[in-house]
GROMACS .gro file of C-alpha atoms in nm:
model
  417
    1UNK     CA    1   1.894 -20.164   9.028
    2UNK     CA    2   1.752 -20.073   8.682
    3UNK     CA    3   1.595 -20.354   8.490
    4UNK     CA    4   1.472 -20.339   8.129
    5UNK     CA    5   1.149 -20.570   8.138
    6UNK     CA    6   0.823 -20.574   8.010
    7UNK     CA    7   0.536 -20.446   8.161
    8UNK     CA    8   0.253 -20.680   8.320
    9UNK     CA    9   0.019 -20.845   8.026
   10UNK     CA   10   0.244 -20.638   7.735
   11UNK     CA   11   0.499 -20.746   7.520
   12UNK     CA   12   0.654 -20.387   7.545
   13UNK     CA   13   0.908 -20.303   7.744
   14UNK     CA   14   0.989 -20.035   8.009
   15UNK     CA   15   1.263 -19.895   8.248
   16UNK     CA   16   1.184 -20.119   8.557
   17UNK     CA   17   1.250 -19.981   8.927
   18UNK     CA   18   1.294 -20.366   9.060
   19UNK     CA   19   1.407 -20.298   9.452
   20UNK     CA   20   1.196 -20.141   9.742
   21UNK     CA   21   1.346 -19.869   9.942
   22UNK     CA   22   1.596 -19.722   9.738
   23UNK     CA   23   1.738 -19.452   9.541
   24UNK     CA   24   1.787 -19.475   9.168
   25UNK     CA   25   1.942 -19.242   8.915
   26UNK     CA   26   2.002 -19.284   8.570
   27UNK     CA   27   2.056 -19.007   8.233
   28UNK     CA   28   2.029 -19.044   7.877
   29UNK     CA   29   2.276 -18.763   7.694
   30UNK     CA   30   2.018 -18.597   7.401
   31UNK     CA   31   2.170 -18.638   7.045
   32UNK     CA   32   2.147 -18.228   7.051
   33UNK     CA   33   2.071 -17.978   7.297
   34UNK     CA   34   1.692 -17.834   7.318
   35UNK     CA   35   1.625 -17.493   7.417
   36UNK     CA   36   1.280 -17.452   7.563
   37UNK     CA   37   1.250 -17.106   7.450
   38UNK     CA   38   1.209 -17.170   7.103
   39UNK     CA   39   0.872 -17.257   6.974
   40UNK     CA   40   0.636 -17.506   7.186
   41UNK     CA   41   0.824 -17.786   7.393
   42UNK     CA   42   0.658 -18.087   7.472
   43UNK     CA   43   0.733 -18.327   7.795
   44UNK     CA   44   0.567 -18.652   7.749
   45UNK     CA   45   0.588 -19.002   7.939
   46UNK     CA   46   0.392 -19.281   8.079
   47UNK     CA   47   0.452 -19.470   8.438
   48UNK     CA   48   0.280 -19.768   8.616
   49UNK     CA   49   0.280 -19.856   8.948
   50UNK     CA   50   0.283 -20.202   8.876
   51UNK     CA   51   0.271 -20.291   9.311
   52UNK     CA   52   0.069 -20.000   9.391
   53UNK     CA   53   0.241 -19.684   9.509
   54UNK     CA   54   0.291 -19.608   9.900
   55UNK     CA   55   0.593 -19.348   9.880
   56UNK     CA   56   0.793 -19.281   9.624
   57UNK     CA   57   0.895 -19.021   9.324
   58UNK     CA   58   0.816 -19.125   8.970
   59UNK     CA   59   0.961 -18.803   8.771
   60UNK     CA   60   1.176 -18.692   8.503
   61UNK     CA   61   1.455 -18.417   8.546
   62UNK     CA   62   1.550 -18.276   8.218
   63UNK     CA   63   1.884 -18.157   8.253
   64UNK     CA   64   2.133 -17.883   8.133
   65UNK     CA   65   2.379 -17.968   7.903
   66UNK     CA   66   2.723 -18.018   8.043
   67UNK     CA   67   3.104 -18.018   7.868
   68UNK     CA   68   3.175 -18.368   8.001
   69UNK     CA   69   2.936 -18.628   7.910
   70UNK     CA   70   2.975 -18.816   8.232
   71UNK     CA   71   2.692 -19.024   8.354
   72UNK     CA   72   2.691 -19.004   8.710
   73UNK     CA   73   2.396 -18.828   8.854
   74UNK     CA   74   2.250 -18.723   9.206
   75UNK     CA   75   2.024 -18.482   9.352
   76UNK     CA   76   2.272 -18.187   9.335
   77UNK     CA   77   2.307 -18.255   8.924
   78UNK     CA   78   2.138 -17.936   8.780
   79UNK     CA   79   1.838 -17.962   8.591
   80UNK     CA   80   1.621 -17.711   8.370
   81UNK     CA   81   1.250 -17.862   8.472
   82UNK     CA   82   1.172 -18.124   8.687
   83UNK     CA   83   0.812 -18.297   8.585
   84UNK     CA   84   0.603 -18.587   8.671
   85UNK     CA   85   0.450 -18.775   8.978
   86UNK     CA   86   0.537 -18.788   9.368
   87UNK     CA   87   0.332 -18.954   9.545
   88UNK     CA   88   0.442 -19.030   9.946
   89UNK     CA   89   0.157 -19.058  10.267
   90UNK     CA   90  -0.050 -18.722  10.179
   91UNK     CA   91   0.179 -18.543   9.950
   92UNK     CA   92   0.016 -18.654   9.574
   93UNK     CA   93   0.117 -18.382   9.311
   94UNK     CA   94   0.260 -18.408   8.964
   95UNK     CA   95   0.560 -18.147   8.980
   96UNK     CA   96   0.643 -17.920   8.748
   97UNK     CA   97   0.941 -17.708   8.884
   98UNK     CA   98   1.189 -17.480   8.668
   99UNK     CA   99   1.508 -17.379   8.749
  100UNK     CA  100   1.542 -16.999   8.645
  101UNK     CA  101   1.870 -16.770   8.691
  102UNK     CA  102   1.808 -16.417   8.796
  103UNK     CA  103   1.988 -16.184   8.556
  104UNK     CA  104   2.064 -15.945   8.812
  105UNK     CA  105   2.209 -16.172   9.092
  106UNK     CA  106   2.330 -16.438   8.882
  107UNK     CA  107   2.114 -16.701   9.147
  108UNK     CA  108   1.915 -16.991   9.030
  109UNK     CA  109   1.543 -17.004   9.176
  110UNK     CA  110   1.374 -17.291   9.222
  111UNK     CA  111   0.989 -17.172   9.077
  112UNK     CA  112   0.724 -17.460   9.175
  113UNK     CA  113   0.372 -17.485   9.041
  114UNK     CA  114   0.105 -17.443   9.321
  115UNK     CA  115  -0.188 -17.642   9.349
  116UNK     CA  116  -0.039 -17.916   9.104
  117UNK     CA  117  -0.244 -18.177   8.910
  118UNK     CA  118  -0.303 -18.527   9.094
  119UNK     CA  119  -0.090 -18.861   9.050
  120UNK     CA  120  -0.317 -19.171   8.987
  121UNK     CA  121  -0.237 -19.444   9.215
  122UNK     CA  122  -0.409 -19.722   9.082
  123UNK     CA  123  -0.181 -20.021   8.951
  124UNK     CA  124  -0.233 -19.917   8.554
  125UNK     CA  125  -0.001 -19.720   8.303
  126UNK     CA  126  -0.093 -19.343   8.319
  127UNK     CA  127   0.077 -19.063   8.071
  128UNK     CA  128   0.189 -18.757   8.192
  129UNK     CA  129   0.220 -18.469   7.937
  130UNK     CA  130   0.356 -18.123   7.991
  131UNK     CA  131   0.333 -17.849   7.716
  132UNK     CA  132   0.531 -17.488   7.749
  133UNK     CA  133   0.401 -17.258   7.485
  134UNK     CA  134   0.566 -16.939   7.394
  135UNK     CA  135   0.315 -16.675   7.557
  136UNK     CA  136   0.422 -16.816   7.892
  137UNK     CA  137   0.076 -17.079   7.937
  138UNK     CA  138   0.210 -17.411   8.068
  139UNK     CA  139  -0.086 -17.693   8.029
  140UNK     CA  140  -0.016 -18.027   8.223
  141UNK     CA  141  -0.205 -18.337   8.114
  142UNK     CA  142  -0.291 -18.637   8.282
  143UNK     CA  143  -0.408 -18.954   8.024
  144UNK     CA  144  -0.434 -18.669   7.754
  145UNK     CA  145  -0.700 -18.462   7.991
  146UNK     CA  146  -0.596 -18.109   8.086
  147UNK     CA  147  -0.543 -18.123   8.507
  148UNK     CA  148  -0.355 -17.755   8.511
  149UNK     CA  149  -0.331 -17.468   8.344
  150UNK     CA  150  -0.122 -17.194   8.488
  151UNK     CA  151   0.064 -16.896   8.351
  152UNK     CA  152   0.475 -16.946   8.429
  153UNK     CA  153   0.487 -16.516   8.496
  154UNK     CA  154   0.230 -16.524   8.755
  155UNK     CA  155   0.092 -16.639   9.082
  156UNK     CA  156   0.087 -17.015   8.934
  157UNK     CA  157   0.425 -17.037   9.067
  158UNK     CA  158   0.634 -16.965   9.421
  159UNK     CA  159   0.832 -16.801   9.456
  160UNK     CA  160   0.753 -16.554   9.196
  161UNK     CA  161   0.952 -16.556   8.861
  162UNK     CA  162   0.966 -16.185   8.887
  163UNK     CA  163   1.095 -16.029   9.264
  164UNK     CA  164   0.937 -15.722   9.359
  165UNK     CA  165   1.043 -15.389   9.236
  166UNK     CA  166   1.102 -15.267   9.602
  167UNK     CA  167   1.098 -15.453   9.955
  168UNK     CA  168   1.133 -15.341  10.328
  169UNK     CA  169   1.438 -15.143  10.415
  170UNK     CA  170   1.618 -15.416  10.696
  171UNK     CA  171   1.790 -15.148  10.835
  172UNK     CA  172   1.516 -14.929  10.870
  173UNK     CA  173   1.369 -14.898  11.281
  174UNK     CA  174   1.110 -14.806  11.450
  175UNK     CA  175   1.160 -14.485  11.647
  176UNK     CA  176   1.156 -14.555  11.999
  177UNK     CA  177   0.886 -14.235  12.030
  178UNK     CA  178   0.682 -14.386  11.772
  179UNK     CA  179   0.353 -14.488  11.946
  180UNK     CA  180   0.113 -14.720  11.749
  181UNK     CA  181  -0.145 -14.780  12.005
  182UNK     CA  182  -0.457 -14.684  11.888
  183UNK     CA  183  -0.648 -14.675  12.220
  184UNK     CA  184  -0.492 -14.605  12.546
  185UNK     CA  185  -0.652 -14.654  12.908
  186UNK     CA  186  -0.827 -14.324  13.032
  187UNK     CA  187  -0.531 -14.156  13.257
  188UNK     CA  188  -0.822 -13.973  13.407
  189UNK     CA  189  -1.051 -14.225  13.494
  190UNK     CA  190  -1.010 -14.337  13.866
  191UNK     CA  191  -1.233 -14.677  14.052
  192UNK     CA  192  -1.514 -14.593  14.211
  193UNK     CA  193  -1.550 -14.628  14.579
  194UNK     CA  194  -1.822 -14.874  14.552
  195UNK     CA  195  -1.628 -15.108  14.344
  196UNK     CA  196  -1.575 -15.427  14.509
  197UNK     CA  197  -1.310 -15.650  14.286
  198UNK     CA  198  -1.353 -15.923  14.601
  199UNK     CA  199  -1.726 -16.031  14.550
  200UNK     CA  200  -1.729 -16.355  14.341
  201UNK     CA  201  -1.925 -16.446  14.035
  202UNK     CA  202  -2.140 -16.672  14.184
  203UNK     CA  203  -2.319 -16.705  14.508
  204UNK     CA  204  -2.537 -16.999  14.682
  205UNK     CA  205  -2.921 -16.899  14.661
  206UNK     CA  206  -3.072 -16.866  14.973
  207UNK     CA  207  -3.400 -16.859  14.846
  208UNK     CA  208  -3.390 -17.208  14.724
  209UNK     CA  209  -3.604 -17.472  14.932
  210UNK     CA  210  -3.499 -17.804  14.896
  211UNK     CA  211  -3.817 -18.006  14.681
  212UNK     CA  212  -4.024 -18.222  14.847
  213UNK     CA  213  -4.000 -18.569  14.861
  214UNK     CA  214  -3.589 -18.542  14.836
  215UNK     CA  215  -3.453 -18.842  15.013
  216UNK     CA  216  -3.142 -18.695  15.174
  217UNK     CA  217  -3.065 -18.995  15.392
  218UNK     CA  218  -3.071 -19.217  15.100
  219UNK     CA  219  -2.756 -19.266  14.902
  220UNK     CA  220  -2.769 -19.276  14.530
  221UNK     CA  221  -2.606 -19.604  14.487
  222UNK     CA  222  -2.576 -19.883  14.702
  223UNK     CA  223  -2.400 -20.229  14.743
  224UNK     CA  224  -2.513 -20.471  14.432
  225UNK     CA  225  -2.648 -20.786  14.644
  226UNK     CA  226  -2.557 -21.027  14.340
  227UNK     CA  227  -2.218 -20.902  14.338
  228UNK     CA  228  -2.007 -21.155  14.507
  229UNK     CA  229  -1.593 -21.206  14.583
  230UNK     CA  230  -1.444 -21.463  14.328
  231UNK     CA  231  -1.321 -21.766  14.462
  232UNK     CA  232  -0.971 -21.730  14.276
  233UNK     CA  233  -0.961 -21.360  14.459
  234UNK     CA  234  -0.617 -21.338  14.634
  235UNK     CA  235  -0.621 -20.986  14.851
  236UNK     CA  236  -0.243 -20.998  14.855
  237UNK     CA  237  -0.195 -20.956  14.490
  238UNK     CA  238  -0.542 -20.845  14.393
  239UNK     CA  239  -0.609 -20.568  14.672
  240UNK     CA  240  -0.897 -20.537  14.919
  241UNK     CA  241  -1.216 -20.633  14.735
  242UNK     CA  242  -1.496 -20.399  14.706
  243UNK     CA  243  -1.858 -20.495  14.644
  244UNK     CA  244  -1.976 -20.358  14.275
  245UNK     CA  245  -2.233 -20.108  14.334
  246UNK     CA  246  -2.562 -20.030  14.182
  247UNK     CA  247  -2.851 -19.763  14.133
  248UNK     CA  248  -3.065 -19.729  14.471
  249UNK     CA  249  -3.390 -19.851  14.332
  250UNK     CA  250  -3.554 -19.640  14.601
  251UNK     CA  251  -3.388 -19.336  14.412
  252UNK     CA  252  -3.551 -19.428  14.089
  253UNK     CA  253  -3.893 -19.248  14.117
  254UNK     CA  254  -3.791 -18.943  14.326
  255UNK     CA  255  -3.661 -18.590  14.311
  256UNK     CA  256  -3.329 -18.664  14.441
  257UNK     CA  257  -3.114 -18.859  14.686
  258UNK     CA  258  -2.868 -18.775  14.905
  259UNK     CA  259  -2.752 -18.456  15.073
  260UNK     CA  260  -2.933 -18.167  14.943
  261UNK     CA  261  -2.724 -17.846  14.871
  262UNK     CA  262  -2.889 -17.509  14.740
  263UNK     CA  263  -2.780 -17.452  14.401
  264UNK     CA  264  -2.545 -17.140  14.288
  265UNK     CA  265  -2.672 -16.853  14.120
  266UNK     CA  266  -2.468 -16.525  13.953
  267UNK     CA  267  -2.398 -16.259  14.188
  268UNK     CA  268  -2.531 -15.956  14.169
  269UNK     CA  269  -2.265 -15.784  14.317
  270UNK     CA  270  -1.979 -15.898  14.086
  271UNK     CA  271  -1.795 -15.668  13.905
  272UNK     CA  272  -1.466 -15.839  13.862
  273UNK     CA  273  -1.140 -15.665  13.834
  274UNK     CA  274  -1.165 -15.296  13.741
  275UNK     CA  275  -0.985 -15.131  13.474
  276UNK     CA  276  -1.001 -14.776  13.312
  277UNK     CA  277  -1.209 -14.754  13.015
  278UNK     CA  278  -1.008 -14.677  12.661
  279UNK     CA  279  -1.021 -14.359  12.460
  280UNK     CA  280  -0.821 -14.289  12.160
  281UNK     CA  281  -0.454 -14.182  12.192
  282UNK     CA  282  -0.372 -13.860  12.106
  283UNK     CA  283  -0.047 -13.970  12.005
  284UNK     CA  284  -0.122 -14.221  11.808
  285UNK     CA  285   0.099 -14.223  11.440
  286UNK     CA  286  -0.023 -14.486  11.310
  287UNK     CA  287   0.109 -14.876  11.226
  288UNK     CA  288   0.480 -14.843  11.170
  289UNK     CA  289   0.611 -14.995  10.872
  290UNK     CA  290   0.983 -14.983  10.739
  291UNK     CA  291   1.045 -14.757  10.476
  292UNK     CA  292   1.067 -14.922  10.096
  293UNK     CA  293   1.382 -14.971   9.912
  294UNK     CA  294   1.483 -15.056   9.541
  295UNK     CA  295   1.503 -15.469   9.545
  296UNK     CA  296   1.848 -15.544   9.442
  297UNK     CA  297   1.698 -15.882   9.303
  298UNK     CA  298   1.457 -15.697   9.080
  299UNK     CA  299   1.475 -15.755   8.705
  300UNK     CA  300   1.227 -15.661   8.459
  301UNK     CA  301   1.112 -16.007   8.180
  302UNK     CA  302   0.850 -16.040   7.964
  303UNK     CA  303   0.878 -16.445   7.969
  304UNK     CA  304   1.114 -16.703   8.164
  305UNK     CA  305   1.423 -16.772   8.028
  306UNK     CA  306   1.420 -17.171   8.099
  307UNK     CA  307   1.798 -17.305   8.090
  308UNK     CA  308   1.865 -17.538   7.757
  309UNK     CA  309   1.825 -17.926   7.807
  310UNK     CA  310   2.096 -18.136   7.734
  311UNK     CA  311   2.008 -18.482   7.881
  312UNK     CA  312   1.676 -18.673   8.055
  313UNK     CA  313   1.766 -18.812   8.354
  314UNK     CA  314   1.520 -18.997   8.686
  315UNK     CA  315   1.666 -18.958   9.004
  316UNK     CA  316   1.447 -19.064   9.282
  317UNK     CA  317   1.393 -19.212   9.602
  318UNK     CA  318   1.123 -19.469   9.666
  319UNK     CA  319   0.966 -19.761   9.916
  320UNK     CA  320   0.777 -19.957   9.614
  321UNK     CA  321   0.916 -20.162   9.317
  322UNK     CA  322   0.736 -20.232   9.030
  323UNK     CA  323   0.752 -19.857   8.885
  324UNK     CA  324   0.832 -19.882   8.505
  325UNK     CA  325   0.884 -19.598   8.298
  326UNK     CA  326   0.845 -19.571   7.917
  327UNK     CA  327   0.760 -19.366   7.633
  328UNK     CA  328   0.996 -19.058   7.748
  329UNK     CA  329   0.953 -18.812   7.515
  330UNK     CA  330   1.093 -18.479   7.450
  331UNK     CA  331   0.954 -18.244   7.161
  332UNK     CA  332   0.869 -17.940   6.976
  333UNK     CA  333   0.574 -18.119   6.773
  334UNK     CA  334   0.269 -18.144   7.005
  335UNK     CA  335   0.059 -18.274   6.749
  336UNK     CA  336   0.301 -18.598   6.766
  337UNK     CA  337   0.303 -18.591   7.150
  338UNK     CA  338  -0.085 -18.656   7.115
  339UNK     CA  339  -0.063 -18.914   6.797
  340UNK     CA  340   0.212 -19.133   7.033
  341UNK     CA  341   0.018 -19.087   7.320
  342UNK     CA  342  -0.257 -19.242   7.108
  343UNK     CA  343  -0.073 -19.513   6.950
  344UNK     CA  344   0.107 -19.628   7.280
  345UNK     CA  345  -0.074 -19.524   7.595
  346UNK     CA  346  -0.473 -19.580   7.439
  347UNK     CA  347  -0.346 -19.953   7.366
  348UNK     CA  348  -0.191 -19.994   7.669
  349UNK     CA  349  -0.472 -19.931   7.949
  350UNK     CA  350  -0.671 -20.105   7.698
  351UNK     CA  351  -0.509 -20.424   7.747
  352UNK     CA  352  -0.466 -20.359   8.145
  353UNK     CA  353  -0.854 -20.291   8.200
  354UNK     CA  354  -0.935 -20.619   7.983
  355UNK     CA  355  -0.692 -20.812   8.187
  356UNK     CA  356  -0.862 -20.717   8.557
  357UNK     CA  357  -0.896 -20.956   8.741
  358UNK     CA  358  -1.212 -21.206   8.649
  359UNK     CA  359  -1.420 -21.501   8.746
  360UNK     CA  360  -1.368 -21.829   8.603
  361UNK     CA  361  -1.714 -21.924   8.469
  362UNK     CA  362  -1.707 -22.253   8.586
  363UNK     CA  363  -1.645 -22.118   8.927
  364UNK     CA  364  -1.862 -21.858   8.916
  365UNK     CA  365  -2.124 -22.070   8.852
  366UNK     CA  366  -2.069 -22.307   9.145
  367UNK     CA  367  -2.005 -21.991   9.362
  368UNK     CA  368  -2.366 -21.848   9.245
  369UNK     CA  369  -2.530 -22.189   9.340
  370UNK     CA  370  -2.371 -22.171   9.656
  371UNK     CA  371  -2.491 -21.817   9.731
  372UNK     CA  372  -2.851 -21.913   9.628
  373UNK     CA  373  -2.860 -22.218   9.867
  374UNK     CA  374  -2.691 -21.994  10.157
  375UNK     CA  375  -2.968 -21.745  10.119
  376UNK     CA  376  -3.256 -21.995  10.144
  377UNK     CA  377  -3.021 -22.142  10.464
  378UNK     CA  378  -3.039 -21.767  10.608
  379UNK     CA  379  -3.409 -21.677  10.560
  380UNK     CA  380  -3.493 -22.049  10.716
  381UNK     CA  381  -3.270 -21.920  10.980
  382UNK     CA  382  -3.444 -21.575  11.031
  383UNK     CA  383  -3.782 -21.760  11.049
  384UNK     CA  384  -3.664 -21.962  11.354
  385UNK     CA  385  -3.498 -21.682  11.543
  386UNK     CA  386  -3.781 -21.409  11.463
  387UNK     CA  387  -3.986 -21.491  11.780
  388UNK     CA  388  -3.658 -21.646  11.985
  389UNK     CA  389  -3.488 -21.487  12.258
  390UNK     CA  390  -3.181 -21.401  12.039
  391UNK     CA  391  -3.356 -21.154  11.829
  392UNK     CA  392  -3.211 -20.906  11.614
  393UNK     CA  393  -2.859 -20.976  11.762
  394UNK     CA  394  -2.878 -21.333  11.607
  395UNK     CA  395  -3.037 -21.197  11.292
  396UNK     CA  396  -2.726 -20.987  11.268
  397UNK     CA  397  -2.490 -21.252  11.317
  398UNK     CA  398  -2.649 -21.467  11.062
  399UNK     CA  399  -2.657 -21.157  10.766
  400UNK     CA  400  -2.264 -21.107  10.872
  401UNK     CA  401  -2.200 -21.449  10.852
  402UNK     CA  402  -2.367 -21.448  10.509
  403UNK     CA  403  -2.167 -21.182  10.366
  404UNK     CA  404  -1.829 -21.310  10.497
  405UNK     CA  405  -1.907 -21.652  10.311
  406UNK     CA  406  -2.029 -21.439  10.005
  407UNK     CA  407  -1.743 -21.217  10.002
  408UNK     CA  408  -1.458 -21.454  10.044
  409UNK     CA  409  -1.654 -21.730   9.808
  410UNK     CA  410  -1.603 -21.474   9.544
  411UNK     CA  411  -1.253 -21.382   9.588
  412UNK     CA  412  -1.156 -21.716   9.606
  413UNK     CA  413  -1.342 -21.825   9.271
  414UNK     CA  414  -1.161 -21.535   9.090
  415UNK     CA  415  -0.802 -21.547   8.915
  416UNK     CA  416  -0.546 -21.264   8.876
  417UNK     CA  417  -0.349 -21.185   8.579
   0.00000   0.00000   0.00000
């Protein structure tokens, strides 16, 4: 359900997404068809996530003209350009996508801007601008600041606008006699007679001697004499009770306790599994590649041919409400777009930043007094525990409680606009 409501803190109305977890669609028929291929074209709008954004689209679709003026719209409605904010989880991008018809195959392809600008995810109004120039430059601005500059004919879009002139022949197959092994095992090599593959990689160090002072009859752990069976222990429910273990104090200052075993060392006779050495392959033909054939989808062009625009639409899915669209503009006058941005968005953002949560002066004064008294108590408490057993843990606890008291006291003394 769309609503026509004021943006928070403003008398200015906008188009509001009023419910969470819904799909939204709406379109507007332009009074005349716009051709993006004629001169410079600027697309601009502002949007505000009044309740924050977790997952939702907030972009526009500039739709192709249609003979019938129906107002239904869905994800399949053909568009020329899609532009604007999209944020969901790790996805964060200001889309710029254009539909382009291949003049050879007559197929429509979506070309996506790579490494697009990022969406501003705070609760202020932000204005997004895209300007398309006749020299194939596309510039995206966020709040009037250049965020992305790219070339519609280059690698800034994927797939590339112009398909490659040649492609691999899908019918070409590697000949069965083609040998693409650069190195091969030496067929004339043989395993040496003294090569023993059964030798282990490590053996016991027979030269090792048990260190002096090693208590072989003493276990590393002993029963903890302070461990007692709980009075509530039930062998049927809890199983057989076992006394807890502790480190053997007799092993504390000796080299070791328990059964001694000599260490393992690398086996000098170990050679591993034998394999013949590699030599250059005399029949090596190189890496096989299929032959190249002319690409039937290839065409020549010096600039894209954008589809004409007859409508502006919003077709989104969002988990959030409170998204409000305003000042949607399509114009051939870049200067006018800049002026409108200054007159509308600059005033909005000024009001919104001035309306950030501020503390009531009376409550703020009281809160400051409470904080000073609390600091005095903390200092006294630290002095009291400085020489006591509680030591650093008591200090940390008091500081933690103090910080919590200050933070929550500060929150409770502020008002949201």
